[in-house]
mmCIF file of C-alpha atoms and ligand atoms in Angstrom:
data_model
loop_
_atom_site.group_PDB
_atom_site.id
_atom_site.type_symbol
_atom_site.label_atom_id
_atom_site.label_comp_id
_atom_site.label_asym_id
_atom_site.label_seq_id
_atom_site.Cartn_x
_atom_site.Cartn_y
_atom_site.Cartn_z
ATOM 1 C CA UNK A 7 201.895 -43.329 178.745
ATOM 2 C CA UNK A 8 200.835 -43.460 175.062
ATOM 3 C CA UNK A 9 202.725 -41.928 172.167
ATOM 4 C CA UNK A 10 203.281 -41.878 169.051
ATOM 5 C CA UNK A 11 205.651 -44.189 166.975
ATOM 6 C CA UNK A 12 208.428 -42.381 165.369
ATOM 7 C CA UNK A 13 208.261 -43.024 161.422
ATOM 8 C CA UNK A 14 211.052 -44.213 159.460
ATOM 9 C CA UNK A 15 211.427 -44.519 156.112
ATOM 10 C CA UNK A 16 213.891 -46.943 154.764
ATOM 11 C CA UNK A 17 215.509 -46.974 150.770
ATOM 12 C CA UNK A 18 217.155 -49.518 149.334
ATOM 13 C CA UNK A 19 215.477 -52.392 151.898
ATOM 14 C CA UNK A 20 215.607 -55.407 150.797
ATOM 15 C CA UNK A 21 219.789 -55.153 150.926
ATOM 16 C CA UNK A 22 221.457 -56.055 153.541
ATOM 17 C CA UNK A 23 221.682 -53.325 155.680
ATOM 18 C CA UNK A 24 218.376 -52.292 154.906
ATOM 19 C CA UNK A 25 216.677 -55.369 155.591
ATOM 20 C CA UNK A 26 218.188 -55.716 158.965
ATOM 21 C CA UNK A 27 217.432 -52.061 160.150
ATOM 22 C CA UNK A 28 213.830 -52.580 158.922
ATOM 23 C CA UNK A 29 213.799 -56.145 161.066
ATOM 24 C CA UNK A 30 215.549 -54.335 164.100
ATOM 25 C CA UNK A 31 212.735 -51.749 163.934
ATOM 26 C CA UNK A 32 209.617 -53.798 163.387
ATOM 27 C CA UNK A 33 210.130 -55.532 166.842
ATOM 28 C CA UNK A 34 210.434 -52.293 168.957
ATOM 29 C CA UNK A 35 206.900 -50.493 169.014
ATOM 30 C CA UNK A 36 209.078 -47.174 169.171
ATOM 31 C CA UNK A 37 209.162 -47.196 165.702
ATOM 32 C CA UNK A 38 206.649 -47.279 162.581
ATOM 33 C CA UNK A 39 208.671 -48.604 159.782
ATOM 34 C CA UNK A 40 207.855 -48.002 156.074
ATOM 35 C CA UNK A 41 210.694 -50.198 154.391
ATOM 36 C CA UNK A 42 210.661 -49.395 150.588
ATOM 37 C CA UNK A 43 212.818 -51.518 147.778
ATOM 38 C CA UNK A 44 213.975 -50.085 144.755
ATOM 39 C CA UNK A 45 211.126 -51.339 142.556
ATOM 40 C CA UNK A 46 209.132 -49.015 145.466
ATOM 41 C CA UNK A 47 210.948 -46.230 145.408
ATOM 42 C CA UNK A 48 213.749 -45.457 142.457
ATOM 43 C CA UNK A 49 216.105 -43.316 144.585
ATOM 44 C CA UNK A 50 217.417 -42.328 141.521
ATOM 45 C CA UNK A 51 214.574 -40.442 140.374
ATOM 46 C CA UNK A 52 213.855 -36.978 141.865
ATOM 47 C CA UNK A 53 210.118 -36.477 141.230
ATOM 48 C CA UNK A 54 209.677 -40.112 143.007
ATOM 49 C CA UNK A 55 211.384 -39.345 146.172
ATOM 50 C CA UNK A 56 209.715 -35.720 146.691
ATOM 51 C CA UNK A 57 206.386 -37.606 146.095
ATOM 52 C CA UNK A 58 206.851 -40.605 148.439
ATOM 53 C CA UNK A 59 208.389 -38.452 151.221
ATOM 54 C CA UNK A 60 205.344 -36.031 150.801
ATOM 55 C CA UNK A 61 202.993 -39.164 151.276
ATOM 56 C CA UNK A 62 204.482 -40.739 153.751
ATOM 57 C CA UNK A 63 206.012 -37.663 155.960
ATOM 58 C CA UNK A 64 208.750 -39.612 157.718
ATOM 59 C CA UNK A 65 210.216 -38.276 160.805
ATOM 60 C CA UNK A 66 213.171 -40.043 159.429
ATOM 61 C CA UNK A 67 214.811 -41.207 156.375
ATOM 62 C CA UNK A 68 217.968 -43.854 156.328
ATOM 63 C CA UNK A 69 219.411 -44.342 153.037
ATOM 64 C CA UNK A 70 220.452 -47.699 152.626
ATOM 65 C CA UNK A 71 220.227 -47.907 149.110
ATOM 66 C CA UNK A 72 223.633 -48.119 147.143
ATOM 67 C CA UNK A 73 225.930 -49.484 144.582
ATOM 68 C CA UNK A 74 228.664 -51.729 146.196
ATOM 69 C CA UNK A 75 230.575 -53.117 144.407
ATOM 70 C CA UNK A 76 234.142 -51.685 144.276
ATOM 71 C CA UNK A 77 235.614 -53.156 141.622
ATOM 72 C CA UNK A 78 232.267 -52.925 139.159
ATOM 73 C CA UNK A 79 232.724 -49.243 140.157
ATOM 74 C CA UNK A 80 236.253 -48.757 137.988
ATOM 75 C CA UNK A 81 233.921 -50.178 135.084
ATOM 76 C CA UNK A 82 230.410 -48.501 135.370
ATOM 77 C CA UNK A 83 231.863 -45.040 137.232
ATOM 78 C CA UNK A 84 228.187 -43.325 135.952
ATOM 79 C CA UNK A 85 226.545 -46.178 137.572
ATOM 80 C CA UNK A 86 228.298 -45.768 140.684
ATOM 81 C CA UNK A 87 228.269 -42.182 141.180
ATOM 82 C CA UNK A 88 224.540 -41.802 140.125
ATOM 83 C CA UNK A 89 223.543 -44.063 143.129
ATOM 84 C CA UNK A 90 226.070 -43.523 145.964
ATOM 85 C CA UNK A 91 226.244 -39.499 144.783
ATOM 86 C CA UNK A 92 223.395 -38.436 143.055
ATOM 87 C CA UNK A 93 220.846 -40.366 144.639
ATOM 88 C CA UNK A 94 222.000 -39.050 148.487
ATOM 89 C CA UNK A 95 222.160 -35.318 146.727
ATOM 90 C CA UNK A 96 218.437 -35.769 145.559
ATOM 91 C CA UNK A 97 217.219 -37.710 148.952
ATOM 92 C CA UNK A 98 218.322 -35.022 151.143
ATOM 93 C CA UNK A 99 217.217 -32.081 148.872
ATOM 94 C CA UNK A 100 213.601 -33.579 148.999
ATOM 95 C CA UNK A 101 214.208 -34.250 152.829
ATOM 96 C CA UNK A 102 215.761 -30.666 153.446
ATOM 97 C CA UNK A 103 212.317 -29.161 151.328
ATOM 98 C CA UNK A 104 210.136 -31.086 153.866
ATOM 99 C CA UNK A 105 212.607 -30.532 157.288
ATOM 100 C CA UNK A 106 212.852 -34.303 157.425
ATOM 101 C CA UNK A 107 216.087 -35.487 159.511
ATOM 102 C CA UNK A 108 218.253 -38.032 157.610
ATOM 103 C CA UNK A 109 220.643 -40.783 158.008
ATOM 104 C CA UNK A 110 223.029 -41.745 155.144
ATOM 105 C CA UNK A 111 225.292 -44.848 155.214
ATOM 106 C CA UNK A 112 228.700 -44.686 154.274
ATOM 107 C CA UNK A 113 232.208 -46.181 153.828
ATOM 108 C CA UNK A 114 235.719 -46.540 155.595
ATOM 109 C CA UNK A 115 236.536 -46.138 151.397
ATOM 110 C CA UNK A 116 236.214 -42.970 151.807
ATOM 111 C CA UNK A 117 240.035 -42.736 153.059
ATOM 112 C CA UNK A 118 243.011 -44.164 151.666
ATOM 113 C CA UNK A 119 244.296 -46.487 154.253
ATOM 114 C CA UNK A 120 247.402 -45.198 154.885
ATOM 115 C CA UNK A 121 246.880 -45.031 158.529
ATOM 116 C CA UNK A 122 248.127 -47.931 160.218
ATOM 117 C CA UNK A 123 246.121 -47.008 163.423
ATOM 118 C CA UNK A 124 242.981 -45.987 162.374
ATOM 119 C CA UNK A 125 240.640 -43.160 161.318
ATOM 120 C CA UNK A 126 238.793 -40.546 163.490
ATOM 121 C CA UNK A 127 235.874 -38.557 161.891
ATOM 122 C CA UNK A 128 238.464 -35.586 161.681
ATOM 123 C CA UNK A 129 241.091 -37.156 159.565
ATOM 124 C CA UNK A 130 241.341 -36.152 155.946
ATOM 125 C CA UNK A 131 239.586 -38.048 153.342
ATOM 126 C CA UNK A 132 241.467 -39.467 150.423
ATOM 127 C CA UNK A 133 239.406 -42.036 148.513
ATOM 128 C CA UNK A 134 241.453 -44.482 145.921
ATOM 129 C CA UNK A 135 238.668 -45.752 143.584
ATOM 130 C CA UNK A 136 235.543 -44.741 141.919
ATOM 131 C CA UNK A 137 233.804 -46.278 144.804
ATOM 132 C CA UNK A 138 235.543 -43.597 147.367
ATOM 133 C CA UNK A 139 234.863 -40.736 145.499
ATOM 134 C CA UNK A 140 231.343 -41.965 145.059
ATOM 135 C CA UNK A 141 231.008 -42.365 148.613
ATOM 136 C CA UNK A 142 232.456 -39.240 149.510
ATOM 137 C CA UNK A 143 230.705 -37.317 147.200
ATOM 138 C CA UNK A 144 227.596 -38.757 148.887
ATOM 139 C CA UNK A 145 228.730 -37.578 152.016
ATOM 140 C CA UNK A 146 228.796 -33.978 150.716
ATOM 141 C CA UNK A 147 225.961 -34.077 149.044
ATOM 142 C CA UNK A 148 223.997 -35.268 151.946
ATOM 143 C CA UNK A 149 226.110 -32.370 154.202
ATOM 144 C CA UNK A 150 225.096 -29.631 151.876
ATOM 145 C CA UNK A 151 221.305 -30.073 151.571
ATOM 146 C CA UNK A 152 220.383 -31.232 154.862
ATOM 147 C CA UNK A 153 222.090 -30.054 157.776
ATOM 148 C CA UNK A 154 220.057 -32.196 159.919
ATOM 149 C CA UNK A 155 221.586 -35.198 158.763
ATOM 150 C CA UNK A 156 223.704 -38.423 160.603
ATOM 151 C CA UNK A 157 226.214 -39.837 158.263
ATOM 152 C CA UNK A 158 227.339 -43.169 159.973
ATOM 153 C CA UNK A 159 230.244 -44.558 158.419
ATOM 154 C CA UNK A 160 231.212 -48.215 158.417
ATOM 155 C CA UNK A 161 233.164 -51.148 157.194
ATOM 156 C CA UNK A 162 232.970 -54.690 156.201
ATOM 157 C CA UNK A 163 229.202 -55.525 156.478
ATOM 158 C CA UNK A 164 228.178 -59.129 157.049
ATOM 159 C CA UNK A 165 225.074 -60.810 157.462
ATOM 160 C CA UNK A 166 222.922 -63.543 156.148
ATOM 161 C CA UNK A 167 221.821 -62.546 153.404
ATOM 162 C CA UNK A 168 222.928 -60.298 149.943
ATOM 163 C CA UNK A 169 226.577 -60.083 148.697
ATOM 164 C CA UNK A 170 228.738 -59.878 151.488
ATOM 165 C CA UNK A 171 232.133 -61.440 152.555
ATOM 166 C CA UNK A 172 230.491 -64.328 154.810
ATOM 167 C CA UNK A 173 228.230 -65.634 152.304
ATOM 168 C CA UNK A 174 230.997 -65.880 150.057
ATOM 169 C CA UNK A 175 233.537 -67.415 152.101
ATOM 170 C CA UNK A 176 230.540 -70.247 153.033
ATOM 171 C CA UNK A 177 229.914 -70.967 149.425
ATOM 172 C CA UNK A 178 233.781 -71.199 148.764
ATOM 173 C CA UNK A 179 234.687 -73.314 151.436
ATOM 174 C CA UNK A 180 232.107 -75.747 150.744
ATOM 175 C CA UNK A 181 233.199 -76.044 146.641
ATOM 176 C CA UNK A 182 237.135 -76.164 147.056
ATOM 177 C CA UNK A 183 239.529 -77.773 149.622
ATOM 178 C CA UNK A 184 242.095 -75.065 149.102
ATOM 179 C CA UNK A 185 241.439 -70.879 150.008
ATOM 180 C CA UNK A 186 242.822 -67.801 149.876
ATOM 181 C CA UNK A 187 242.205 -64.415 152.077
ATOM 182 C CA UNK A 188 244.274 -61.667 152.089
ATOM 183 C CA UNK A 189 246.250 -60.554 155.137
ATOM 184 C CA UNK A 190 248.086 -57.379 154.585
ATOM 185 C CA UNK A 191 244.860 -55.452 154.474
ATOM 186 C CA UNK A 192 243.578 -55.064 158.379
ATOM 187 C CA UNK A 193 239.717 -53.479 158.882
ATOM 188 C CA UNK A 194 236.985 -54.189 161.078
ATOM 189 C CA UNK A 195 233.950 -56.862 160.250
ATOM 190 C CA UNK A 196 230.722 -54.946 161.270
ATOM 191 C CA UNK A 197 227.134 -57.411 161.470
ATOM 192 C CA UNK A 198 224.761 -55.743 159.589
ATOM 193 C CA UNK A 199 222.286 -56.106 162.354
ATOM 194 C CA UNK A 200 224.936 -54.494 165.204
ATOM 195 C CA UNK A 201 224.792 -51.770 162.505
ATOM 196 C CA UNK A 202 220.993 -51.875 162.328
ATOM 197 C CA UNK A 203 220.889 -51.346 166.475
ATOM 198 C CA UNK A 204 223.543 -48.438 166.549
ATOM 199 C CA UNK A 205 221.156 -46.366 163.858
ATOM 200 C CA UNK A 206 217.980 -46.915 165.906
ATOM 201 C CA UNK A 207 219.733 -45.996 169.070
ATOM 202 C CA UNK A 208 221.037 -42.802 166.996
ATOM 203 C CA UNK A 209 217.345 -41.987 165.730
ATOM 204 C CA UNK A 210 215.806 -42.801 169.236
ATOM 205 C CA UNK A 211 218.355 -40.199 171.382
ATOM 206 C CA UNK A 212 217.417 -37.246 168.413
ATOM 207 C CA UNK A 213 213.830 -38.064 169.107
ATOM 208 C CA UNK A 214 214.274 -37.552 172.552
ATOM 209 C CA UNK A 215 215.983 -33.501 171.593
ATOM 210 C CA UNK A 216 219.892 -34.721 171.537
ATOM 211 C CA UNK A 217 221.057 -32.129 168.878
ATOM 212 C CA UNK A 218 224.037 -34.475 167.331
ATOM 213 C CA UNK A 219 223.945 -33.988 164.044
ATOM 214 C CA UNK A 220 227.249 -34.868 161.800
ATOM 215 C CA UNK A 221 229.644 -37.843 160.837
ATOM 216 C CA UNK A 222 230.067 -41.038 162.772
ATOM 217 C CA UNK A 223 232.420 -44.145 163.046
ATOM 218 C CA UNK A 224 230.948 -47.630 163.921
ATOM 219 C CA UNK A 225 232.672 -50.670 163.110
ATOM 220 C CA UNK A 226 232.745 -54.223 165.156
ATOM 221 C CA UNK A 227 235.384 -54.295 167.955
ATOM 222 C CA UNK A 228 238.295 -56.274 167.010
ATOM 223 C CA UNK A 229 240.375 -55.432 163.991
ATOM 224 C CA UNK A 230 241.162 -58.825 162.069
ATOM 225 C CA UNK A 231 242.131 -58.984 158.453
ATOM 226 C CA UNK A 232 240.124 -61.371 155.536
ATOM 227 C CA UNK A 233 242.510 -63.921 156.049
ATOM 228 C CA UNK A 234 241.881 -63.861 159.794
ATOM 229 C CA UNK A 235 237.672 -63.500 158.879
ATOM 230 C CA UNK A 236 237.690 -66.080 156.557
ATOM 231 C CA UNK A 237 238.897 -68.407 159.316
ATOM 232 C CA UNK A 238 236.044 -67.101 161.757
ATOM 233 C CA UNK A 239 233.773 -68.120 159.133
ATOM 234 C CA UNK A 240 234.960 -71.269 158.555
ATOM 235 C CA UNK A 241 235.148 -72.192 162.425
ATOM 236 C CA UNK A 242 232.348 -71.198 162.954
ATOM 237 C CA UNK A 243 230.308 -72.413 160.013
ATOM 238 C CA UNK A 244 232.178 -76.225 160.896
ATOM 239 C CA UNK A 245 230.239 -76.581 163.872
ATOM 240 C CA UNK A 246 227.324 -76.999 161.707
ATOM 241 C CA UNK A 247 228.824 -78.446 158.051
ATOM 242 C CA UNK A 248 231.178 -80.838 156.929
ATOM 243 C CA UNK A 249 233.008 -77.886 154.883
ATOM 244 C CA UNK A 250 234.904 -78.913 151.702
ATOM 245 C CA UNK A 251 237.974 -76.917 152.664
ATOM 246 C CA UNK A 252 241.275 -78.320 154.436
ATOM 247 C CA UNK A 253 243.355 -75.143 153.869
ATOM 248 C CA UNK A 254 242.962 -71.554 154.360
ATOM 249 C CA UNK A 255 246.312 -69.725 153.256
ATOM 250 C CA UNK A 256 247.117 -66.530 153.942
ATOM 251 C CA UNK A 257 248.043 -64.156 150.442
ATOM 252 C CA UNK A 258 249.160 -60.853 149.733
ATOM 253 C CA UNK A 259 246.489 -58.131 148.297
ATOM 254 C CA UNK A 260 249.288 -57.184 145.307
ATOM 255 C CA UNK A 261 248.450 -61.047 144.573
ATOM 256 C CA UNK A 262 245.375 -61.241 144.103
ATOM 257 C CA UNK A 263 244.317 -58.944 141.069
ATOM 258 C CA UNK A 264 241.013 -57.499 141.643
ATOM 259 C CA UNK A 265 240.512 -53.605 139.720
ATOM 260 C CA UNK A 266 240.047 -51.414 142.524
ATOM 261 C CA UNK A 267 242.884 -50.537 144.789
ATOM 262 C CA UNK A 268 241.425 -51.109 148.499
ATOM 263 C CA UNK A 269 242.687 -49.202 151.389
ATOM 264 C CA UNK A 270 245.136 -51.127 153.154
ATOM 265 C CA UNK A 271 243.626 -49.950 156.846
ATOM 266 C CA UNK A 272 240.255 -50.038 157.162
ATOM 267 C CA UNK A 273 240.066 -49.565 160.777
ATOM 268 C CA UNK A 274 237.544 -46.910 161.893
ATOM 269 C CA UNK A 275 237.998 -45.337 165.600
ATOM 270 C CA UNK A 276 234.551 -45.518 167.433
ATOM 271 C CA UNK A 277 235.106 -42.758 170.216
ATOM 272 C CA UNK A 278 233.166 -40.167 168.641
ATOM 273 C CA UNK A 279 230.334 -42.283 168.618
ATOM 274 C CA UNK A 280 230.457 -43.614 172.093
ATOM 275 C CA UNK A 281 231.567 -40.377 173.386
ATOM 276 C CA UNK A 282 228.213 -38.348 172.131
ATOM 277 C CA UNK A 283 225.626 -41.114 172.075
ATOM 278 C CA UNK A 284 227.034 -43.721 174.638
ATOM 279 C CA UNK A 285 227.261 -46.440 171.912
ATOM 280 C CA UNK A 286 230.110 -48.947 172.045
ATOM 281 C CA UNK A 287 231.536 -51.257 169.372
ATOM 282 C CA UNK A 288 230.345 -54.812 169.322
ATOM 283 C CA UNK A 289 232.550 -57.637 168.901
ATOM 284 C CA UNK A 290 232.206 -58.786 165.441
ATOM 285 C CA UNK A 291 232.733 -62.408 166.454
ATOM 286 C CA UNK A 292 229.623 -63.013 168.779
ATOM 287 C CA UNK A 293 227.487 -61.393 165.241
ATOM 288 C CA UNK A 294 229.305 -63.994 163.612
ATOM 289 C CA UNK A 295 228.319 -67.231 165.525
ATOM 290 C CA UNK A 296 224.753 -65.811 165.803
ATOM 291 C CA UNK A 297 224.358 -65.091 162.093
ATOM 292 C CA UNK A 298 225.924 -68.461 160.878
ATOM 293 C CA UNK A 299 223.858 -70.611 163.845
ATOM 294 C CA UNK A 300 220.860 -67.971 161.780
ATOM 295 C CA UNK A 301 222.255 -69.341 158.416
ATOM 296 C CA UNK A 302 222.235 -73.176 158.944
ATOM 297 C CA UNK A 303 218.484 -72.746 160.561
ATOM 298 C CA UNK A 304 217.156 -71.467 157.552
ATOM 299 C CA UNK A 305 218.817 -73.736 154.817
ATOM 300 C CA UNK A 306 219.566 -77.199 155.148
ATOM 301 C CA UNK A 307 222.648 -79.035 153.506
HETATM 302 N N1 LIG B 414 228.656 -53.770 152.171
HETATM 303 C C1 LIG B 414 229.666 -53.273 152.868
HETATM 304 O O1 LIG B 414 230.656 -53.957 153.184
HETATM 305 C C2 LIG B 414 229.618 -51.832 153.314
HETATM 306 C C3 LIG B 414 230.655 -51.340 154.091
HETATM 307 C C4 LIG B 414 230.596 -50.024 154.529
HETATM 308 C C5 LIG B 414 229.531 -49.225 154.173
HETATM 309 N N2 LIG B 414 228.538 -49.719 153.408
HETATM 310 C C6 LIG B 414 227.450 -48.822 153.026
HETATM 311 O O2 LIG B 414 226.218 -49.266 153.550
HETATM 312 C C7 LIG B 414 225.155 -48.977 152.644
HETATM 313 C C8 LIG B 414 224.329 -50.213 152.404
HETATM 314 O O3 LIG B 414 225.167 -51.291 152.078
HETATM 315 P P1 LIG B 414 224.598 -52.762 151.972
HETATM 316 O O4 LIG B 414 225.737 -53.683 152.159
HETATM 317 O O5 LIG B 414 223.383 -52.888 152.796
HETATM 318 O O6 LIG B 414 224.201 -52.778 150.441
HETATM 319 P P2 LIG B 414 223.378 -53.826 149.599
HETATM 320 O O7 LIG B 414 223.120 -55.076 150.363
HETATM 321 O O8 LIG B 414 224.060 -53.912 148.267
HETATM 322 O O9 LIG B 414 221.998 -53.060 149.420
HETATM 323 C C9 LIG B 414 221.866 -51.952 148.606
HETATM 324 C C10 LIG B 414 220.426 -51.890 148.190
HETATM 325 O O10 LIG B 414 220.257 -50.736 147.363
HETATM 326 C C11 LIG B 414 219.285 -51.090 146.408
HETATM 327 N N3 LIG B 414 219.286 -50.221 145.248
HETATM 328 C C12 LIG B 414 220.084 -50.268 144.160
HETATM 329 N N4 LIG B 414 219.716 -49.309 143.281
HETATM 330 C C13 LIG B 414 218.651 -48.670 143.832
HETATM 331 C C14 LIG B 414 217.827 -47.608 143.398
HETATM 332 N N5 LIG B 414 218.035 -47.000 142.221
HETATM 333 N N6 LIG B 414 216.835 -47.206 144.209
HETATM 334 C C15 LIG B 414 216.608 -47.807 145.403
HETATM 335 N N7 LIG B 414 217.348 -48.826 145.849
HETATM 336 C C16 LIG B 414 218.372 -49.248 145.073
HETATM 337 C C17 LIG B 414 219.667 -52.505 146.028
HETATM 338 O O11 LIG B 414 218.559 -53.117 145.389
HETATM 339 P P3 LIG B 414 218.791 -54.226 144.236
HETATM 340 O O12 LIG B 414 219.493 -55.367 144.932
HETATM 341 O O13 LIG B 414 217.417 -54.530 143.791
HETATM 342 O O14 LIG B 414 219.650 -53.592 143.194
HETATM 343 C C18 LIG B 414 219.964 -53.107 147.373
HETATM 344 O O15 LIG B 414 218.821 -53.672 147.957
HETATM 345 C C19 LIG B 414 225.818 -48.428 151.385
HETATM 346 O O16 LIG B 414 225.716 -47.040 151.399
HETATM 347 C C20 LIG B 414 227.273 -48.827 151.536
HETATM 348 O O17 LIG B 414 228.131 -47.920 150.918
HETATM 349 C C21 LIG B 414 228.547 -51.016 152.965
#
């Protein structure tokens, strides 16, 4: 039986997220994908996303553009809040105007990590840094001018490529013989690419009529903390490298003086998730040994 693709629009596609959702998509013919960077489409700017959308006429738009960077966000608050805020406010005005469904990205920063065991979707949100509240405001944003939206939180991306905690940890363990990750702050790795399936099988069950709409947990099974990533990521990248480092120790967050406060617990509970759309968590570590086997076939040391 023939139909037609469903059409998704991607911003922000060359990060990390973005990039893998647009790979995920462009090998399953359910999908037409029309990936757009940010020298494509400016999410910043109004007029530019009401005219692409109207082009283009999406039956879906995931946001995957963003400003990540936690600490940068205590500096450049205006910077942060125009992109993670504004830009999801003016995205799902333009997507509201034109009844076009849409699915934002965001953060386990949007609590304050308090929890020891874990956040549901219900629990209050109580963000600790610029980055939170730009997050958060995001969320609202996106709530208030489309209804039809999914808003799929979740923590810790990795994958191989962009600014993300397993890229770093390769390129430190390879200059110094002695490292540092923190273990008193526990959370949940998530492949950018496990991420990039659980969207797709979001978008595919509301093409088929499953009237879900709201706010979602997804995170890779297995909470760990940096300390205990960072020695994933070493392991694993060893099979392939003769790695600098000799020592991983463990440190304390309060030790380590970064400018944003992080939450503590990161850990997202995944029940809502499974419970309306059947998808379960992942674990992070198989991601892990696929993505770094990924890394070392594309670069050669
Ligand atoms: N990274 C994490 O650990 C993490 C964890 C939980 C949730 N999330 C959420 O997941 C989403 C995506 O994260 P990610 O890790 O994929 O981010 P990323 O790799 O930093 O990608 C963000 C993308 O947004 C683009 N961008 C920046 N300004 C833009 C603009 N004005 N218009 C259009 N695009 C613009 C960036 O392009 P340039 O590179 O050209 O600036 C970049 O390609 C974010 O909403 C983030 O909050 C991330």
């Amino acid at each position: 039986m023939q139909f037609d693709p469903v059409k998704i629009l991607i911003t922000g596609a060359d990060g990390q997220s973005g990039f893998a959702i647009a790979r995920t998509a462009e090998q399953d013919s359910f999908f037409e994908v029309i990936p757009l960077n940010r020298k494509q489409l400016d999410v910043t700017q109004a007029e530019k996303v009401v005219a692409v959308l109207d082009r283009y006429l999406p039956d879906y738009v995931i946001n995957c553009a963003g400003f990540n960077f936690a600490d940068r966000a205590e500096r450049e608050p205006h910077k942060a809040m125009l992109l993670n805020a504004e830009a999801p406010r003016i995205i799902a005005a333009a997507c509201g105007d034109l009844s076009i469904p849409i699915v934002h990205l965001s953060s386990d920063y949007v609590f304050d990590g308090h929890y020891a065991s874990g956040y549901t979707e219900l629990d209050e949100t109580q963000p600790l840094g610029v980055y939170g509240h730009s997050k958060l405001q995001g969320e609202l944003n996106v709530q208030q001018y489309m209804p039809r939206h999914i808003i799929v939180r979740s923590s810790w991306l990795f994958s191989d490529r962009g600014n993300n905690f397993m890229l770093r940890t390769l390129n430190e363990a390879r200059e110094n013989n002695l490292m540092y990750g923190v273990d008193d702050r526990r959370g949940c790795p998530t492949s950018a690419f496990d991420l990039a399936r659980v969207v797709l099988a979001i978008i595919k069950q509301l093409s088929c009529g499953a009237e879900a709409w709201g706010t979602y947990h997804y995170c890779g099974a297995e909470v760990t903390t940096r300390y205990g990533f960072c020695e994933a990521v070493v392991a694993a990248a060893r099979q392939f490298e003769d790695l600098k480092v000799d020592q991983i120790k463990p440190i304390a967050s309060k030790d380590l003086m970064t400018e944003a406060e992080r939450p503590s617990t990161s850990v997202l509970k995944c029940h809502k998730i499974l419970n309306i759309f059947g998808i379960r968590q992942r674990p992070w570590r198989s991601e892990l040994q696929r993505l770094v086997r990924d890394h070392y076939g594309q670069v050669h040391y």
